[in-house]
Amino acid sequence: MPPTRHGVRLLGANDLDEFLALVAQDPVVNVFADYRARTTGLDPRWLGGEVWGRYDDGRLVSACHVGANLVPVQASAVDARAFAERALTRQRTVSTIVGPHEAVRTFWNSVAGSWGRPREIRWNQPHLVIDDEPLVTPDPRVRRTTRGDMAELYPACVAMYQEEVGVSPEQSGGADLYRARVAQLVSRGWSFARFDGGRLVFKAEVACSSPVAAQIQGVWVPPDRRGEGLAVAGMAAVVAIVRREIARTVSLYVNEWNHPARRAYRAVGFRETGRFSTVMF
């Protein structure tokens, strides 16, 4: 399929190798796109959405994942505006725009007048990386969760989501889907927690991974147990396990205003490598 006059076209299975070469230009930042491509083969039936590519002189120079999450990939300001122009030809279906700050800002500025008022915009989210052993001793009681932990794990995931995002994942009949997502992470071995006397006191999950990197999400400690160092030692344990068994580089992004979390990640050995932004509907 030839490119459109704007150089943007829908990507498919035949474009997988070229797309993977594109995300490999920054494999840690692009871990979500890499993971989605490898698990779906860029087949829209499995993507639950589309991936667009922008070409320059026949070469793929950037891309945009368009599903529940809209994620620009290696997108300059020119690329982001081109993707926005395509997006404006259709009704908004995405619930989140997320990725490197400049690409998200440019995209949003181009569609803001048509896509409606977002629920929240978080412009400054430090993107953090660790690719060495943690600087503190890992908590030996952190382990992979099992389906037998769901009675404690699922409510903790709901509490974390509501605290982080500002709405419940169970609203509008979403409980079954969210429970299935939590169970899926458990079955993959991507869910980690510490329990004290049967009570969950720390948790975190791997959101996505590639041969190069894994991205962490859902880090949470119950409010009455915060300030005890559980997040520092717990994250050190998660980093050690993930680097040993999933991917050698671990990343995450955090809200700029979450100073306790940022201090905990610094103590573990994470370093800031860039800025993400998120627009939520």
GROMACS .gro file of C-alpha atoms in nm:
model
  281
    1MET     CA    1   0.000   0.000   0.000
    2PRO     CA    2   0.161   0.332  -0.105
    3PRO     CA    3   0.195   0.617   0.143
    4THR     CA    4  -0.071   0.888   0.148
    5ARG     CA    5   0.020   1.234   0.023
    6HIS     CA    6   0.116   1.321   0.379
    7GLY     CA    7   0.349   1.022   0.398
    8VAL     CA    8   0.135   0.841   0.657
    9ARG     CA    9  -0.013   0.498   0.605
   10LEU     CA   10  -0.146   0.202   0.799
   11LEU     CA   11   0.120  -0.054   0.889
   12GLY     CA   12   0.062  -0.428   0.882
   13ALA     CA   13   0.235  -0.763   0.922
   14ASN     CA   14   0.456  -0.706   0.618
   15ASP     CA   15   0.600  -0.398   0.789
   16LEU     CA   16   0.696  -0.571   1.114
   17ASP     CA   17   1.071  -0.591   1.054
   18GLU     CA   18   1.090  -0.227   0.949
   19PHE     CA   19   0.883  -0.123   1.250
   20LEU     CA   20   1.105  -0.319   1.490
   21ALA     CA   21   1.410  -0.151   1.340
   22LEU     CA   22   1.245   0.184   1.409
   23VAL     CA   23   1.169   0.113   1.775
   24ALA     CA   24   1.523  -0.023   1.818
   25GLN     CA   25   1.651   0.333   1.771
   26ASP     CA   26   1.545   0.392   2.134
   27PRO     CA   27   1.441   0.051   2.267
   28VAL     CA   28   1.385   0.156   2.629
   29VAL     CA   29   1.158   0.453   2.555
   30ASN     CA   30   0.980   0.248   2.287
   31VAL     CA   31   0.933  -0.070   2.493
   32PHE     CA   32   0.552  -0.049   2.482
   33ALA     CA   33   0.546  -0.024   2.102
   34ASP     CA   34   0.806  -0.301   2.072
   35TYR     CA   35   0.600  -0.528   2.299
   36ARG     CA   36   0.277  -0.462   2.111
   37ALA     CA   37   0.442  -0.527   1.776
   38ARG     CA   38   0.599  -0.856   1.883
   39THR     CA   39   0.282  -0.987   2.048
   40THR     CA   40   0.045  -0.888   1.765
   41GLY     CA   41   0.263  -0.898   1.455
   42LEU     CA   42   0.101  -0.560   1.371
   43ASP     CA   43  -0.216  -0.748   1.276
   44PRO     CA   44  -0.512  -0.513   1.348
   45ARG     CA   45  -0.721  -0.811   1.462
   46TRP     CA   46  -0.486  -0.859   1.758
   47LEU     CA   47  -0.386  -0.496   1.806
   48GLY     CA   48  -0.738  -0.386   1.887
   49GLY     CA   49  -0.643  -0.075   1.695
   50GLU     CA   50  -0.393   0.040   1.433
   51VAL     CA   51  -0.030   0.141   1.390
   52TRP     CA   52   0.044   0.424   1.149
   53GLY     CA   53   0.380   0.485   0.989
   54ARG     CA   54   0.519   0.804   0.841
   55TYR     CA   55   0.759   0.773   0.549
   56ASP     CA   56   1.021   1.007   0.408
   57ASP     CA   57   1.173   0.913   0.071
   58GLY     CA   58   1.040   0.561   0.114
   59ARG     CA   59   1.192   0.517   0.461
   60LEU     CA   60   0.988   0.465   0.779
   61VAL     CA   61   1.088   0.755   1.004
   62SER     CA   62   0.823   0.743   1.277
   63ALA     CA   63   0.508   0.563   1.384
   64CYS     CA   64   0.202   0.599   1.604
   65HIS     CA   65   0.024   0.325   1.799
   66VAL     CA   66  -0.350   0.397   1.801
   67GLY     CA   67  -0.550   0.176   2.037
   68ALA     CA   68  -0.679   0.248   2.384
   69ASN     CA   69  -0.341   0.420   2.418
   70LEU     CA   70  -0.213   0.652   2.149
   71VAL     CA   71   0.166   0.637   2.161
   72PRO     CA   72   0.398   0.823   1.921
   73VAL     CA   73   0.716   0.638   1.826
   74GLN     CA   74   1.033   0.827   1.729
   75ALA     CA   75   0.810   1.118   1.632
   76SER     CA   76   0.945   1.466   1.565
   77ALA     CA   77   0.717   1.768   1.578
   78VAL     CA   78   0.658   1.733   1.202
   79ASP     CA   79   0.571   1.365   1.247
   80ALA     CA   80   0.337   1.435   1.538
   81ARG     CA   81   0.148   1.695   1.337
   82ALA     CA   82   0.114   1.452   1.048
   83PHE     CA   83  -0.030   1.186   1.280
   84ALA     CA   84  -0.264   1.444   1.431
   85GLU     CA   85  -0.389   1.537   1.086
   86ARG     CA   86  -0.474   1.173   1.020
   87ALA     CA   87  -0.632   1.137   1.365
   88LEU     CA   88  -0.862   1.430   1.294
   89THR     CA   89  -1.021   1.240   1.005
   90ARG     CA   90  -1.178   0.997   1.252
   91GLN     CA   91  -1.365   1.004   1.581
   92ARG     CA   92  -1.153   0.987   1.894
   93THR     CA   93  -1.143   0.633   2.033
   94VAL     CA   94  -0.831   0.656   2.250
   95SER     CA   95  -0.854   0.702   2.626
   96THR     CA   96  -0.492   0.809   2.675
   97ILE     CA   97  -0.220   0.985   2.478
   98VAL     CA   98   0.118   0.901   2.628
   99GLY     CA   99   0.483   0.916   2.531
  100PRO     CA  100   0.780   1.152   2.503
  101HIS     CA  101   0.684   1.504   2.606
  102GLU     CA  102   0.749   1.698   2.284
  103ALA     CA  103   0.567   1.451   2.060
  104VAL     CA  104   0.266   1.432   2.291
  105ARG     CA  105   0.253   1.811   2.333
  106THR     CA  106   0.267   1.872   1.959
  107PHE     CA  107   0.006   1.605   1.884
  108TRP     CA  108  -0.229   1.734   2.153
  109ASN     CA  109  -0.196   2.096   2.045
  110SER     CA  110  -0.301   1.985   1.696
  111VAL     CA  111  -0.613   1.791   1.801
  112ALA     CA  112  -0.722   1.974   2.117
  113GLY     CA  113  -0.984   2.183   1.941
  114SER     CA  114  -1.163   1.874   1.809
  115TRP     CA  115  -1.106   1.595   2.059
  116GLY     CA  116  -1.284   1.748   2.356
  117ARG     CA  117  -1.172   1.842   2.701
  118PRO     CA  118  -0.942   1.585   2.865
  119ARG     CA  119  -1.000   1.467   3.219
  120GLU     CA  120  -0.640   1.549   3.311
  121ILE     CA  121  -0.307   1.636   3.150
  122ARG     CA  122   0.024   1.546   3.313
  123TRP     CA  123   0.291   1.727   3.118
  124ASN     CA  124   0.601   1.647   3.322
  125GLN     CA  125   0.659   1.282   3.407
  126PRO     CA  126   1.024   1.187   3.457
  127HIS     CA  127   1.122   0.876   3.261
  128LEU     CA  128   1.357   0.665   3.475
  129VAL     CA  129   1.594   0.379   3.390
  130ILE     CA  130   1.815   0.133   3.577
  131ASP     CA  131   2.046  -0.106   3.393
  132ASP     CA  132   2.266  -0.222   3.679
  133GLU     CA  133   2.218  -0.389   4.015
  134PRO     CA  134   2.009  -0.190   4.266
  135LEU     CA  135   2.196   0.030   4.511
  136VAL     CA  136   2.011  -0.111   4.813
  137THR     CA  137   1.950  -0.462   4.942
  138PRO     CA  138   1.644  -0.621   4.781
  139ASP     CA  139   1.358  -0.725   5.009
  140PRO     CA  140   1.384  -1.107   5.026
  141ARG     CA  141   1.010  -1.134   5.097
  142VAL     CA  142   0.906  -0.990   4.762
  143ARG     CA  143   0.792  -1.270   4.532
  144ARG     CA  144   0.587  -1.337   4.223
  145THR     CA  145   0.218  -1.348   4.300
  146THR     CA  146  -0.009  -1.642   4.225
  147ARG     CA  147  -0.382  -1.678   4.160
  148GLY     CA  148  -0.414  -1.770   4.526
  149ASP     CA  149  -0.314  -1.411   4.611
  150MET     CA  150  -0.599  -1.248   4.418
  151ALA     CA  151  -0.812  -1.179   4.726
  152GLU     CA  152  -0.541  -0.940   4.849
  153LEU     CA  153  -0.386  -0.844   4.517
  154TYR     CA  154  -0.693  -0.734   4.324
  155PRO     CA  155  -0.820  -0.479   4.581
  156ALA     CA  156  -0.467  -0.339   4.604
  157CYS     CA  157  -0.456  -0.298   4.226
  158VAL     CA  158  -0.792  -0.120   4.230
  159ALA     CA  159  -0.676   0.110   4.512
  160MET     CA  160  -0.351   0.190   4.329
  161TYR     CA  161  -0.534   0.263   4.003
  162GLN     CA  162  -0.787   0.491   4.168
  163GLU     CA  163  -0.517   0.677   4.360
  164GLU     CA  164  -0.297   0.714   4.052
  165VAL     CA  165  -0.552   0.781   3.778
  166GLY     CA  166  -0.827   0.946   3.978
  167VAL     CA  167  -1.110   0.714   3.873
  168SER     CA  168  -1.192   0.351   3.954
  169PRO     CA  169  -1.103   0.086   3.694
  170GLU     CA  170  -1.432  -0.081   3.788
  171GLN     CA  171  -1.653   0.207   3.675
  172SER     CA  172  -1.884   0.161   3.375
  173GLY     CA  173  -1.881  -0.215   3.420
  174GLY     CA  174  -1.504  -0.247   3.391
  175ALA     CA  175  -1.447  -0.477   3.688
  176ASP     CA  176  -1.436  -0.801   3.489
  177LEU     CA  177  -1.191  -0.659   3.235
  178TYR     CA  178  -0.965  -0.517   3.502
  179ARG     CA  179  -0.969  -0.840   3.703
  180ALA     CA  180  -0.877  -1.028   3.386
  181ARG     CA  181  -0.586  -0.790   3.327
  182VAL     CA  182  -0.455  -0.842   3.680
  183ALA     CA  183  -0.491  -1.220   3.641
  184GLN     CA  184  -0.309  -1.205   3.308
  185LEU     CA  185  -0.009  -1.031   3.467
  186VAL     CA  186  -0.005  -1.293   3.742
  187SER     CA  187  -0.010  -1.578   3.491
  188ARG     CA  188   0.280  -1.422   3.297
  189GLY     CA  189   0.491  -1.395   3.611
  190TRP     CA  190   0.484  -1.016   3.583
  191SER     CA  191   0.319  -0.941   3.919
  192PHE     CA  192   0.526  -0.903   4.237
  193ALA     CA  193   0.431  -0.841   4.598
  194ARG     CA  194   0.530  -0.870   4.962
  195PHE     CA  195   0.284  -0.999   5.219
  196ASP     CA  196   0.300  -0.952   5.597
  197GLY     CA  197   0.078  -1.193   5.785
  198GLY     CA  198  -0.125  -1.250   5.471
  199ARG     CA  199  -0.169  -0.877   5.405
  200LEU     CA  200  -0.023  -0.719   5.092
  201VAL     CA  201   0.215  -0.438   5.191
  202PHE     CA  202   0.395  -0.375   4.859
  203LYS     CA  203   0.324  -0.453   4.496
  204ALA     CA  204   0.445  -0.374   4.145
  205GLU     CA  205   0.398  -0.518   3.798
  206VAL     CA  206   0.575  -0.538   3.465
  207ALA     CA  207   0.351  -0.358   3.216
  208CYS     CA  208   0.538  -0.463   2.901
  209SER     CA  209   0.872  -0.602   2.796
  210SER     CA  210   1.100  -0.655   2.498
  211PRO     CA  211   1.431  -0.835   2.448
  212VAL     CA  212   1.599  -0.515   2.573
  213ALA     CA  213   1.379  -0.358   2.840
  214ALA     CA  214   1.089  -0.403   3.079
  215GLN     CA  215   0.861  -0.123   3.200
  216ILE     CA  216   0.728  -0.124   3.557
  217GLN     CA  217   0.382  -0.002   3.658
  218GLY     CA  218   0.148  -0.012   3.957
  219VAL     CA  219   0.398   0.043   4.237
  220TRP     CA  220   0.194   0.072   4.557
  221VAL     CA  221   0.219   0.052   4.936
  222PRO     CA  222  -0.089   0.081   5.162
  223PRO     CA  223  -0.116   0.433   5.307
  224ASP     CA  224  -0.071   0.315   5.667
  225ARG     CA  225   0.258   0.139   5.579
  226ARG     CA  226   0.423   0.421   5.390
  227GLY     CA  227   0.743   0.574   5.522
  228GLU     CA  228   0.886   0.237   5.631
  229GLY     CA  229   1.112   0.182   5.329
  230LEU     CA  230   0.892  -0.092   5.183
  231ALA     CA  231   0.889   0.069   4.837
  232VAL     CA  232   1.269   0.110   4.826
  233ALA     CA  233   1.354  -0.248   4.925
  234GLY     CA  234   1.057  -0.381   4.731
  235MET     CA  235   1.154  -0.205   4.409
  236ALA     CA  236   1.511  -0.322   4.455
  237ALA     CA  237   1.377  -0.678   4.466
  238VAL     CA  238   1.161  -0.626   4.158
  239VAL     CA  239   1.453  -0.475   3.967
  240ALA     CA  240   1.680  -0.765   4.061
  241ILE     CA  241   1.426  -1.029   3.956
  242VAL     CA  242   1.328  -0.853   3.633
  243ARG     CA  243   1.688  -0.792   3.527
  244ARG     CA  244   1.775  -1.155   3.599
  245GLU     CA  245   1.475  -1.318   3.436
  246ILE     CA  246   1.295  -1.079   3.197
  247ALA     CA  247   1.509  -0.792   3.059
  248ARG     CA  248   1.838  -0.633   3.156
  249THR     CA  249   1.709  -0.275   3.155
  250VAL     CA  250   1.417  -0.164   3.372
  251SER     CA  251   1.224   0.158   3.315
  252LEU     CA  252   0.921   0.347   3.443
  253TYR     CA  253   0.776   0.697   3.439
  254VAL     CA  254   0.647   0.880   3.742
  255ASN     CA  255   0.442   1.191   3.812
  256GLU     CA  256   0.664   1.491   3.879
  257TRP     CA  257   0.470   1.580   4.195
  258ASN     CA  258   0.513   1.233   4.350
  259HIS     CA  259   0.825   1.322   4.545
  260PRO     CA  260   0.820   1.019   4.783
  261ALA     CA  261   0.814   0.782   4.485
  262ARG     CA  262   1.089   0.974   4.307
  263ARG     CA  263   1.308   0.960   4.620
  264ALA     CA  264   1.247   0.586   4.647
  265TYR     CA  265   1.343   0.526   4.285
  266ARG     CA  266   1.660   0.735   4.320
  267ALA     CA  267   1.757   0.533   4.626
  268VAL     CA  268   1.720   0.212   4.426
  269GLY     CA  269   1.944   0.350   4.150
  270PHE     CA  270   1.705   0.473   3.882
  271ARG     CA  271   1.825   0.773   3.683
  272GLU     CA  272   1.620   1.020   3.481
  273THR     CA  273   1.668   0.993   3.104
  274GLY     CA  274   1.383   1.205   2.968
  275ARG     CA  275   1.030   1.329   3.017
  276PHE     CA  276   0.697   1.170   2.928
  277SER     CA  277   0.355   1.334   2.913
  278THR     CA  278   0.006   1.187   2.946
  279VAL     CA  279  -0.330   1.321   2.833
  280MET     CA  280  -0.623   1.130   2.988
  281PHE     CA  281  -0.985   1.133   2.877
   0.00000   0.00000   0.00000
